Short mmCIF file of N, CA, C and O in Angstrom, two decimals:
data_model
loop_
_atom_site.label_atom_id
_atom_site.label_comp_id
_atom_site.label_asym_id
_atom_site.label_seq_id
_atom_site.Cartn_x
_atom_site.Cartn_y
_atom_site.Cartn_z
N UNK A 161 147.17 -12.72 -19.05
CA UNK A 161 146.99 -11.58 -18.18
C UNK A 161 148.14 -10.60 -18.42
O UNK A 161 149.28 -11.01 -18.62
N UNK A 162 147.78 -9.17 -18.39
CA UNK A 162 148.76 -8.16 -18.95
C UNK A 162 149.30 -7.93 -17.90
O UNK A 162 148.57 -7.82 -16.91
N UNK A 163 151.15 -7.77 -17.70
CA UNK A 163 151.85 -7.35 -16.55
C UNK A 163 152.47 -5.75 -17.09
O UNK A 163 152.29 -5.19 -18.17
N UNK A 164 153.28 -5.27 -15.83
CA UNK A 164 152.85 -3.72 -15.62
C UNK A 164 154.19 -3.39 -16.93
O UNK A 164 154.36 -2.26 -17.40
N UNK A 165 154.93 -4.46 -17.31
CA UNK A 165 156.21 -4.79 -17.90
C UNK A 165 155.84 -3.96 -19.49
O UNK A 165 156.40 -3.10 -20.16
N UNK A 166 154.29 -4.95 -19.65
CA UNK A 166 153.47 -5.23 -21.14
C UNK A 166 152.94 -4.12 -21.64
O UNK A 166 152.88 -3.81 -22.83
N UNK A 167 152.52 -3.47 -20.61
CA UNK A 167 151.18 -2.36 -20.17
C UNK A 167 152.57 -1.39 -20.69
O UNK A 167 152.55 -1.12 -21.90
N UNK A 168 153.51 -0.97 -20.07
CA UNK A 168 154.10 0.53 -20.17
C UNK A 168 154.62 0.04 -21.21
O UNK A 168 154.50 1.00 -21.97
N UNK A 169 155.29 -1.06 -22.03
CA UNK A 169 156.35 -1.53 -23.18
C UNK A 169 154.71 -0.81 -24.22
O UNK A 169 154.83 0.25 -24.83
N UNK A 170 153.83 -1.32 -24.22
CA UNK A 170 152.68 -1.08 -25.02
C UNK A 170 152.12 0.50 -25.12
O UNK A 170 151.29 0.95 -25.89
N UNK A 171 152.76 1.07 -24.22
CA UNK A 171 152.66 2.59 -24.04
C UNK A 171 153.84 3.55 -24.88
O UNK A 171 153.80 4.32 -25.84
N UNK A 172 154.73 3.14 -24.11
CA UNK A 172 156.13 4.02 -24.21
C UNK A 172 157.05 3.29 -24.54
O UNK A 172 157.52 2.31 -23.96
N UNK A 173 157.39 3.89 -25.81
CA UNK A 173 158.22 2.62 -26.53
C UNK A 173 160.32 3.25 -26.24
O UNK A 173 161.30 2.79 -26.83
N UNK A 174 160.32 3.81 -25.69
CA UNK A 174 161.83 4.22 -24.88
C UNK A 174 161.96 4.74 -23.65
O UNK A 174 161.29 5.63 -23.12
N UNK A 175 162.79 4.20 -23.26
CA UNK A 175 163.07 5.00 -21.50
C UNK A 175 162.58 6.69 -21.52
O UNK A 175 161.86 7.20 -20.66
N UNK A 176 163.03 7.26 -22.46
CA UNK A 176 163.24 8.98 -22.15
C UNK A 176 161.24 9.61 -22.27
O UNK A 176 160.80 10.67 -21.84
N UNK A 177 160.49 8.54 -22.97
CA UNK A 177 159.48 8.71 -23.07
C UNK A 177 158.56 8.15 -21.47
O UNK A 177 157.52 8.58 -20.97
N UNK A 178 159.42 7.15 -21.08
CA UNK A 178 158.47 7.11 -19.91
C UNK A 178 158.99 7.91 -18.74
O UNK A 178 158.25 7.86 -17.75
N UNK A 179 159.93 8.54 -18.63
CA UNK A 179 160.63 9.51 -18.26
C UNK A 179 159.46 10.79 -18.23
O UNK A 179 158.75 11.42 -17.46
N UNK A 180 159.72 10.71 -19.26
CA UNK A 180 159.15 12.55 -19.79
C UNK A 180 157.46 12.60 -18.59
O UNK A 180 156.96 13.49 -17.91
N UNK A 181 157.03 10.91 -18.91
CA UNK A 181 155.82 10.97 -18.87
C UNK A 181 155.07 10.88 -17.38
O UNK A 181 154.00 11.26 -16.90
N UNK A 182 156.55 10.00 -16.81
CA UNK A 182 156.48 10.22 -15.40
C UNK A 182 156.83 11.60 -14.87
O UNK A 182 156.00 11.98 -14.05
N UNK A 183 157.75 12.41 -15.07
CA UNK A 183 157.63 13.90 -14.57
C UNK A 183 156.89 14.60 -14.60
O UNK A 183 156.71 15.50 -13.79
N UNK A 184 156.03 14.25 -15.94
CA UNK A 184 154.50 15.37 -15.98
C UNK A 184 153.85 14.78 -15.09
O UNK A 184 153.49 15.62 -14.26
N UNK A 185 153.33 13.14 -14.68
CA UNK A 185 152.58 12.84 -13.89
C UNK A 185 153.18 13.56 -12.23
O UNK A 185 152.57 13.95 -11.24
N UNK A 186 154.41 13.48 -12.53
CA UNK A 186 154.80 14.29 -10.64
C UNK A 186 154.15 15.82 -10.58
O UNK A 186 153.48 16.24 -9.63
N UNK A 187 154.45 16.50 -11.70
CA UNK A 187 154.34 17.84 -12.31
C UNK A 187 152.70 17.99 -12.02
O UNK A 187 152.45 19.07 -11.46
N UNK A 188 151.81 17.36 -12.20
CA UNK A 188 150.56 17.52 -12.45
C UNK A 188 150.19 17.54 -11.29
O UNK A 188 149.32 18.36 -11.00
N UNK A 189 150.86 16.42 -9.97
CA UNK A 189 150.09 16.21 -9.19
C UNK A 189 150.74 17.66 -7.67
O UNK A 189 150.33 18.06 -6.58
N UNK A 190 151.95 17.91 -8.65
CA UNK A 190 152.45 19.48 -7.66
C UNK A 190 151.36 20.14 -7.96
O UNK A 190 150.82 20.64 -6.97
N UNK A 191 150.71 20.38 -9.17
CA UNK A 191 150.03 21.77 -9.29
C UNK A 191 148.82 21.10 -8.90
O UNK A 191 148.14 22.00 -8.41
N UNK A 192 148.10 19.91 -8.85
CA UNK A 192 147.06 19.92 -8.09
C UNK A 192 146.89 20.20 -6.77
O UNK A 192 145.96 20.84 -6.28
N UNK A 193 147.94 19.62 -6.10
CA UNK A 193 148.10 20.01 -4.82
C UNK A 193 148.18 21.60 -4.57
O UNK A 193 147.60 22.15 -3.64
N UNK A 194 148.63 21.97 -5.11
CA UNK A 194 149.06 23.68 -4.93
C UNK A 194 147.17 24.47 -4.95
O UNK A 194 146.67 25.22 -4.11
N UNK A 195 146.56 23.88 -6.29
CA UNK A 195 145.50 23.78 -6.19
C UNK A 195 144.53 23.88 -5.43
O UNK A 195 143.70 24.77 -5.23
N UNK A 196 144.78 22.48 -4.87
CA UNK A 196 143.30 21.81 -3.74
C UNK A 196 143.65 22.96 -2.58
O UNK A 196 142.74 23.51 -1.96
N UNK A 197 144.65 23.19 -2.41
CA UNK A 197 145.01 23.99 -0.72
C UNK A 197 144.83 25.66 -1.31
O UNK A 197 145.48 26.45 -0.63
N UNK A 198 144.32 26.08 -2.07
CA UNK A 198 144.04 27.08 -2.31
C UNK A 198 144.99 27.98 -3.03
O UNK A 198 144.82 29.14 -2.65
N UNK A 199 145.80 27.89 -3.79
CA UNK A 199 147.02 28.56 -4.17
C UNK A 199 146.32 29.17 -6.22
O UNK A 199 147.09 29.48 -7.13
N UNK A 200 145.17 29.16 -6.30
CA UNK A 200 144.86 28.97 -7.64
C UNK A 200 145.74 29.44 -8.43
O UNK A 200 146.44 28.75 -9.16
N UNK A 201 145.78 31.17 -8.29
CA UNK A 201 146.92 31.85 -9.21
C UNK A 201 148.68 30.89 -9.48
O UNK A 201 149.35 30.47 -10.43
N UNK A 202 148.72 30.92 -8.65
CA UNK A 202 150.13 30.05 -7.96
C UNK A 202 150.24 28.57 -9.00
O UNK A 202 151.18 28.49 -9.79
N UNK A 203 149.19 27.45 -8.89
CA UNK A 203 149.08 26.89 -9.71
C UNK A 203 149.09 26.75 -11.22
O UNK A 203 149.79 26.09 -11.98
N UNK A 204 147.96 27.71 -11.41
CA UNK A 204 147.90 27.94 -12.91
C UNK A 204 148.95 28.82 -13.67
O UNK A 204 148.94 28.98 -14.89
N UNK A 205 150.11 29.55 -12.56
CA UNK A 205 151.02 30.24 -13.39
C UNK A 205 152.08 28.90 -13.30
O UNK A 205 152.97 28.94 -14.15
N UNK A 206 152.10 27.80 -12.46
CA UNK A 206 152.82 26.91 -12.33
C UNK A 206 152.67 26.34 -13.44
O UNK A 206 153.68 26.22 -14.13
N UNK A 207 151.31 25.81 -13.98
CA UNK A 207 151.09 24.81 -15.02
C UNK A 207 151.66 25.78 -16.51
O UNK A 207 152.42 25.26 -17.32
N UNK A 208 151.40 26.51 -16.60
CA UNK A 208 151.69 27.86 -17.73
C UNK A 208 153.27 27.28 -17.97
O UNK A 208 153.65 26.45 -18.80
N UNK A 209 154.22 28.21 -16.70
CA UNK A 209 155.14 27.64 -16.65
C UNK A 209 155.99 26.27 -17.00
O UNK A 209 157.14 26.19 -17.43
N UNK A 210 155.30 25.50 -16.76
CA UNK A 210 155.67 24.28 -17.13
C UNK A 210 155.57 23.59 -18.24
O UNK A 210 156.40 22.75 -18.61
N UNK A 211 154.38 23.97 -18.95
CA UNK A 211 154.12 23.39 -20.29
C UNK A 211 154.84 24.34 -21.53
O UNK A 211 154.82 24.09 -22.73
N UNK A 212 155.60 25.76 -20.73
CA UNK A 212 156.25 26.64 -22.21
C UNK A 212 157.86 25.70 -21.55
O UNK A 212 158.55 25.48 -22.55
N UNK A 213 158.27 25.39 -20.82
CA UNK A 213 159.20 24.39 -20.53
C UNK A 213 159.53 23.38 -21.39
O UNK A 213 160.62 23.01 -21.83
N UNK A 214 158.31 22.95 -21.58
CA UNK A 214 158.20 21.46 -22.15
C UNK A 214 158.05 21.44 -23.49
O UNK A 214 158.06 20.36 -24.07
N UNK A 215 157.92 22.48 -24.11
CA UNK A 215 157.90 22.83 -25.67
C UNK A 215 158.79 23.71 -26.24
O UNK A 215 158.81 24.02 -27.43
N UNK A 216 159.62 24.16 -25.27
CA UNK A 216 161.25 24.77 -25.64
C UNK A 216 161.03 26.37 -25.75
O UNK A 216 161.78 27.11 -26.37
N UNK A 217 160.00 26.74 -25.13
CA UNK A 217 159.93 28.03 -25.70
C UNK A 217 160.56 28.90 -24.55
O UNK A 217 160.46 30.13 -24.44
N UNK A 218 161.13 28.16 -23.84
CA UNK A 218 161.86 28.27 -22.41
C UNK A 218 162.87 27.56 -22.45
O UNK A 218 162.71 26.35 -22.62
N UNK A 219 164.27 28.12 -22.31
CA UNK A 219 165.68 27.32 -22.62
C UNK A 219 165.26 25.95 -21.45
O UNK A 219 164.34 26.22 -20.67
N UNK A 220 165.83 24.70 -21.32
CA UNK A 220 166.11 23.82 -20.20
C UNK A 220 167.34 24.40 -19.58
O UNK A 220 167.97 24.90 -20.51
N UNK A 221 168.01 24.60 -18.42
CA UNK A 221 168.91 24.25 -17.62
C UNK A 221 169.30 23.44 -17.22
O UNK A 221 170.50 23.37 -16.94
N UNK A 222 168.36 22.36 -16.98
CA UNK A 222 169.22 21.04 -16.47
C UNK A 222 168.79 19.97 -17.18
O UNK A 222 167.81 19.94 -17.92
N UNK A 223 169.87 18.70 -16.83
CA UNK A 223 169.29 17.58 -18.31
C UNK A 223 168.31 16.93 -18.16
O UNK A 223 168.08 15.98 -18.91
N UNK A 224 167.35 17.32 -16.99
CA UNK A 224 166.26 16.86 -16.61
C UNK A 224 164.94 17.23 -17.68
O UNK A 224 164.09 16.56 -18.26
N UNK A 225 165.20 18.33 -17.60
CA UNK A 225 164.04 19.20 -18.64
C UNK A 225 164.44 18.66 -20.35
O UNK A 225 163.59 18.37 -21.20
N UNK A 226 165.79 18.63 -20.51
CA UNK A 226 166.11 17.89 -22.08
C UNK A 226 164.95 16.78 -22.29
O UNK A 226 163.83 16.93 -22.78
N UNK A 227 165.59 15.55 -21.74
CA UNK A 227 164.17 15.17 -21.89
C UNK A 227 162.87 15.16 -21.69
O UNK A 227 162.10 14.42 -22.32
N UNK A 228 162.58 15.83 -20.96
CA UNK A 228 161.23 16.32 -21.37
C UNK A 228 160.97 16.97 -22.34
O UNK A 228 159.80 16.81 -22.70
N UNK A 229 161.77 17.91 -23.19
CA UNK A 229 161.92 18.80 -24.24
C UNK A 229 162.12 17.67 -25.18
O UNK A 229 161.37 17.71 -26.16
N UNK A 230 163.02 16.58 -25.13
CA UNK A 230 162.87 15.15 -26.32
C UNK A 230 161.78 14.83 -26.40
O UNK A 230 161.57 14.69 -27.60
N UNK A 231 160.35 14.48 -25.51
CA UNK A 231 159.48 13.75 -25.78
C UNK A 231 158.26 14.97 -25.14
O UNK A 231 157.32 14.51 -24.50
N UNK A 232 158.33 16.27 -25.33
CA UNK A 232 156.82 16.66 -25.06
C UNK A 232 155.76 16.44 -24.80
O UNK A 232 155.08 16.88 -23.88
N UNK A 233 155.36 15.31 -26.06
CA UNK A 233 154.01 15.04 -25.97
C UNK A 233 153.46 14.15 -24.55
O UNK A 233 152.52 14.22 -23.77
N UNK A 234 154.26 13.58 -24.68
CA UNK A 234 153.97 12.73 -23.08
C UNK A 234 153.96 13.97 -21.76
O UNK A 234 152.90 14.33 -21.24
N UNK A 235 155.12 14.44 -21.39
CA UNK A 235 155.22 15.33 -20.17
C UNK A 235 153.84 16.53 -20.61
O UNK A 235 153.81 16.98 -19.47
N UNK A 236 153.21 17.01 -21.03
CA UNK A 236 152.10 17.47 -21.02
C UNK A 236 150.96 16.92 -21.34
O UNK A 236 149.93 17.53 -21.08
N UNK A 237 150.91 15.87 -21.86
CA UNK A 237 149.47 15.02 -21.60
C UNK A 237 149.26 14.58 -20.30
O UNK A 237 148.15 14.37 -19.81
N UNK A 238 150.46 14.42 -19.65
CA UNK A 238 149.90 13.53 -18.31
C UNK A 238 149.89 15.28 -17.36
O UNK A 238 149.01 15.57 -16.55
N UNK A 239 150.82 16.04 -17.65
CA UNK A 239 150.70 17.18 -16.62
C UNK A 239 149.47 17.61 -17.01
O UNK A 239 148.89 17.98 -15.99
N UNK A 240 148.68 17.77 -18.10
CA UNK A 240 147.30 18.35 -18.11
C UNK A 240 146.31 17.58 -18.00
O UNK A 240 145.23 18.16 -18.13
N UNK A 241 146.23 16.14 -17.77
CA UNK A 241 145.49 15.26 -17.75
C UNK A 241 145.14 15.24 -15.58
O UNK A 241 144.14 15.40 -14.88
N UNK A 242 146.64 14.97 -15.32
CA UNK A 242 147.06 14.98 -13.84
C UNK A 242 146.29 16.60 -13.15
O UNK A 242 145.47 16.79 -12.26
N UNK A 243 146.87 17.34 -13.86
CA UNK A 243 146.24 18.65 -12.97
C UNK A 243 144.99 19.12 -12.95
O UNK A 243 144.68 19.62 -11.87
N UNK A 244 143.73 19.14 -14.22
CA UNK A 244 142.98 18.80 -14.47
C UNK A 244 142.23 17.71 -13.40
O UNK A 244 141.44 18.15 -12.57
N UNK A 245 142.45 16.66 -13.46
CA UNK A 245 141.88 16.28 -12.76
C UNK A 245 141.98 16.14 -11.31
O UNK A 245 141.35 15.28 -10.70
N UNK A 246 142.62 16.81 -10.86
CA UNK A 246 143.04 17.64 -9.29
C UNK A 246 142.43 18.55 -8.88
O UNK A 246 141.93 18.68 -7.76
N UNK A 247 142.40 19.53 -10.11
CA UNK A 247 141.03 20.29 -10.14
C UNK A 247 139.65 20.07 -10.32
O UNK A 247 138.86 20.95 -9.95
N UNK A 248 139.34 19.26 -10.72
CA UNK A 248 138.08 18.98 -10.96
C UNK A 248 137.21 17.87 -10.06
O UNK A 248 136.06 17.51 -9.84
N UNK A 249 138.90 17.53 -9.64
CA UNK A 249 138.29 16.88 -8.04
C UNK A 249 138.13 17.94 -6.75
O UNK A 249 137.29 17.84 -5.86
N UNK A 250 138.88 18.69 -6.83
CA UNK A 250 138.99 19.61 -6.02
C UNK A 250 137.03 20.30 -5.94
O UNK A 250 136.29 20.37 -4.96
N UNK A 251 136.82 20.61 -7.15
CA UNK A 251 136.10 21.36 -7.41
C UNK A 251 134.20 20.47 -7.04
O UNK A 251 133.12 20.98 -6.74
N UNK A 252 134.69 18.79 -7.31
CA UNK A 252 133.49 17.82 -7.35
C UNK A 252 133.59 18.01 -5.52
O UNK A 252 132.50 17.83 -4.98
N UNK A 253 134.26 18.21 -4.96
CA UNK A 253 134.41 18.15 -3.35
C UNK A 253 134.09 19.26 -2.89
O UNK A 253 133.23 19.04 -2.03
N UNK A 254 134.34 20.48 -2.98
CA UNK A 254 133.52 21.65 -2.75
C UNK A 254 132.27 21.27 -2.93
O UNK A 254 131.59 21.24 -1.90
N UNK A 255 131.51 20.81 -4.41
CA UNK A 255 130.23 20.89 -4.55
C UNK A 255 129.38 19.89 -3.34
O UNK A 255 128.39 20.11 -2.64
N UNK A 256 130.14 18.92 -3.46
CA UNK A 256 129.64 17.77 -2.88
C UNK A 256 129.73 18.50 -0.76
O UNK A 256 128.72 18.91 -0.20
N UNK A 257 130.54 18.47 -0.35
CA UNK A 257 130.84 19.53 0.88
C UNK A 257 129.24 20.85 0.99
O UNK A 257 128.55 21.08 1.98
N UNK A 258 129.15 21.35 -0.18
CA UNK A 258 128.12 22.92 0.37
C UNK A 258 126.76 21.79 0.25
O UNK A 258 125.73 22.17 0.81
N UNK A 259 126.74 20.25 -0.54
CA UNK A 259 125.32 20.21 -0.77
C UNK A 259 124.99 19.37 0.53
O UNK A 259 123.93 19.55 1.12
N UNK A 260 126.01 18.37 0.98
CA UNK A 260 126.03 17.77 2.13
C UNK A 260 125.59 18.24 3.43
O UNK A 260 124.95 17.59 4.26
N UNK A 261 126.12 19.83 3.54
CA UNK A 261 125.59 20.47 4.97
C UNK A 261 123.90 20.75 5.08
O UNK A 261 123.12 21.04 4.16
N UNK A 262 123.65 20.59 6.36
CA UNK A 262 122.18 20.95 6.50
C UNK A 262 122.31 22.27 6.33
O UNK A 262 123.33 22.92 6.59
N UNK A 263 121.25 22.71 5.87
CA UNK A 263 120.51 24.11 5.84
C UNK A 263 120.30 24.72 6.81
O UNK A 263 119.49 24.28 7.63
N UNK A 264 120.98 25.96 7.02
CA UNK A 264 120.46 26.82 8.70
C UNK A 264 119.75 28.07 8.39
O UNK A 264 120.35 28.94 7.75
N UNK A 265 118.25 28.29 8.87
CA UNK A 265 117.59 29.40 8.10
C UNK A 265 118.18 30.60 8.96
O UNK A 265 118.28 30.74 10.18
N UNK A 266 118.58 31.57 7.69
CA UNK A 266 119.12 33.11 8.51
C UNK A 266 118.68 33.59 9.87
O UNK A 266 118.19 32.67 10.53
N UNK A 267 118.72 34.74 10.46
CA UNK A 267 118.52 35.13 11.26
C UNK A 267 117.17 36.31 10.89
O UNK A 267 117.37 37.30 10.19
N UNK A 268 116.24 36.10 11.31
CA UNK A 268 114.95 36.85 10.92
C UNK A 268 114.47 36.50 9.85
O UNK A 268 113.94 37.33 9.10
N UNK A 269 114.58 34.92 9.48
CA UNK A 269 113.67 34.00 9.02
C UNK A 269 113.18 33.05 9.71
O UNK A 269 113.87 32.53 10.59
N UNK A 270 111.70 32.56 9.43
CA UNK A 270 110.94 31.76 10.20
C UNK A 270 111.26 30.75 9.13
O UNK A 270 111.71 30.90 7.99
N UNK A 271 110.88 29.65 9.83
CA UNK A 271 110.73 28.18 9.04
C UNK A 271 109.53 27.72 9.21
O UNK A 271 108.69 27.83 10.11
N UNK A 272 109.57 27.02 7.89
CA UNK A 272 107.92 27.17 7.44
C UNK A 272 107.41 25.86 7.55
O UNK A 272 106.23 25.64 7.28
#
């Protein structure tokens, strides 16, 4: 049986990589949230933001962002994987919410 030890050693083969990979997962789940509560613009200039961060095209300031800037590929797979699907939950819950309500016929319609 695989432990959680096996699972991430089999993932991320150095600290700074599961690092990177856990901040995008925090990262992803800020901009979903920002998201779900209605902030769209706000979000998506967040995620923008974050991923020219993570590919240096934006100095780091703190040594937090270094590594993330060491291992990229991780801190934006999980931030676009994470936000993405925040949105698209967001979005399966709206649908699911307008189809759920009963139907109320307008005002100067008969029901037939």
């Amino acid at each position: 049986m695989a432990t959680v030890e096996t699972v991430l050693s089999s993932i991320f083969s150095t600290i700074p990589e599961l690092h990177s990979g856990q901040l995008g997962l925090l990262s992803g789940v800020l901009v979903g949230l920002l998201y779900w509560h209605g902030h769209r613009r706000s979000s998506l200039a967040l995620l923008t933001a974050f991923y020219l961060l993570a590919l240096g095209v934006v100095p780091a300031p703190s040594r937090g962002l270094v590594v993330v800037q060491a291992k990229p590929w991780y801190f934006c797979s999980f931030l676009v994987f994470t936000s993405l699907s925040a949105i698209g939950g967001r979005l399966a819950w709206a649908r699911i919410g307008r189809s759920s309500r009963p139907r109320v016929p307008e005002v100067g319609q008969r029901e037939i």
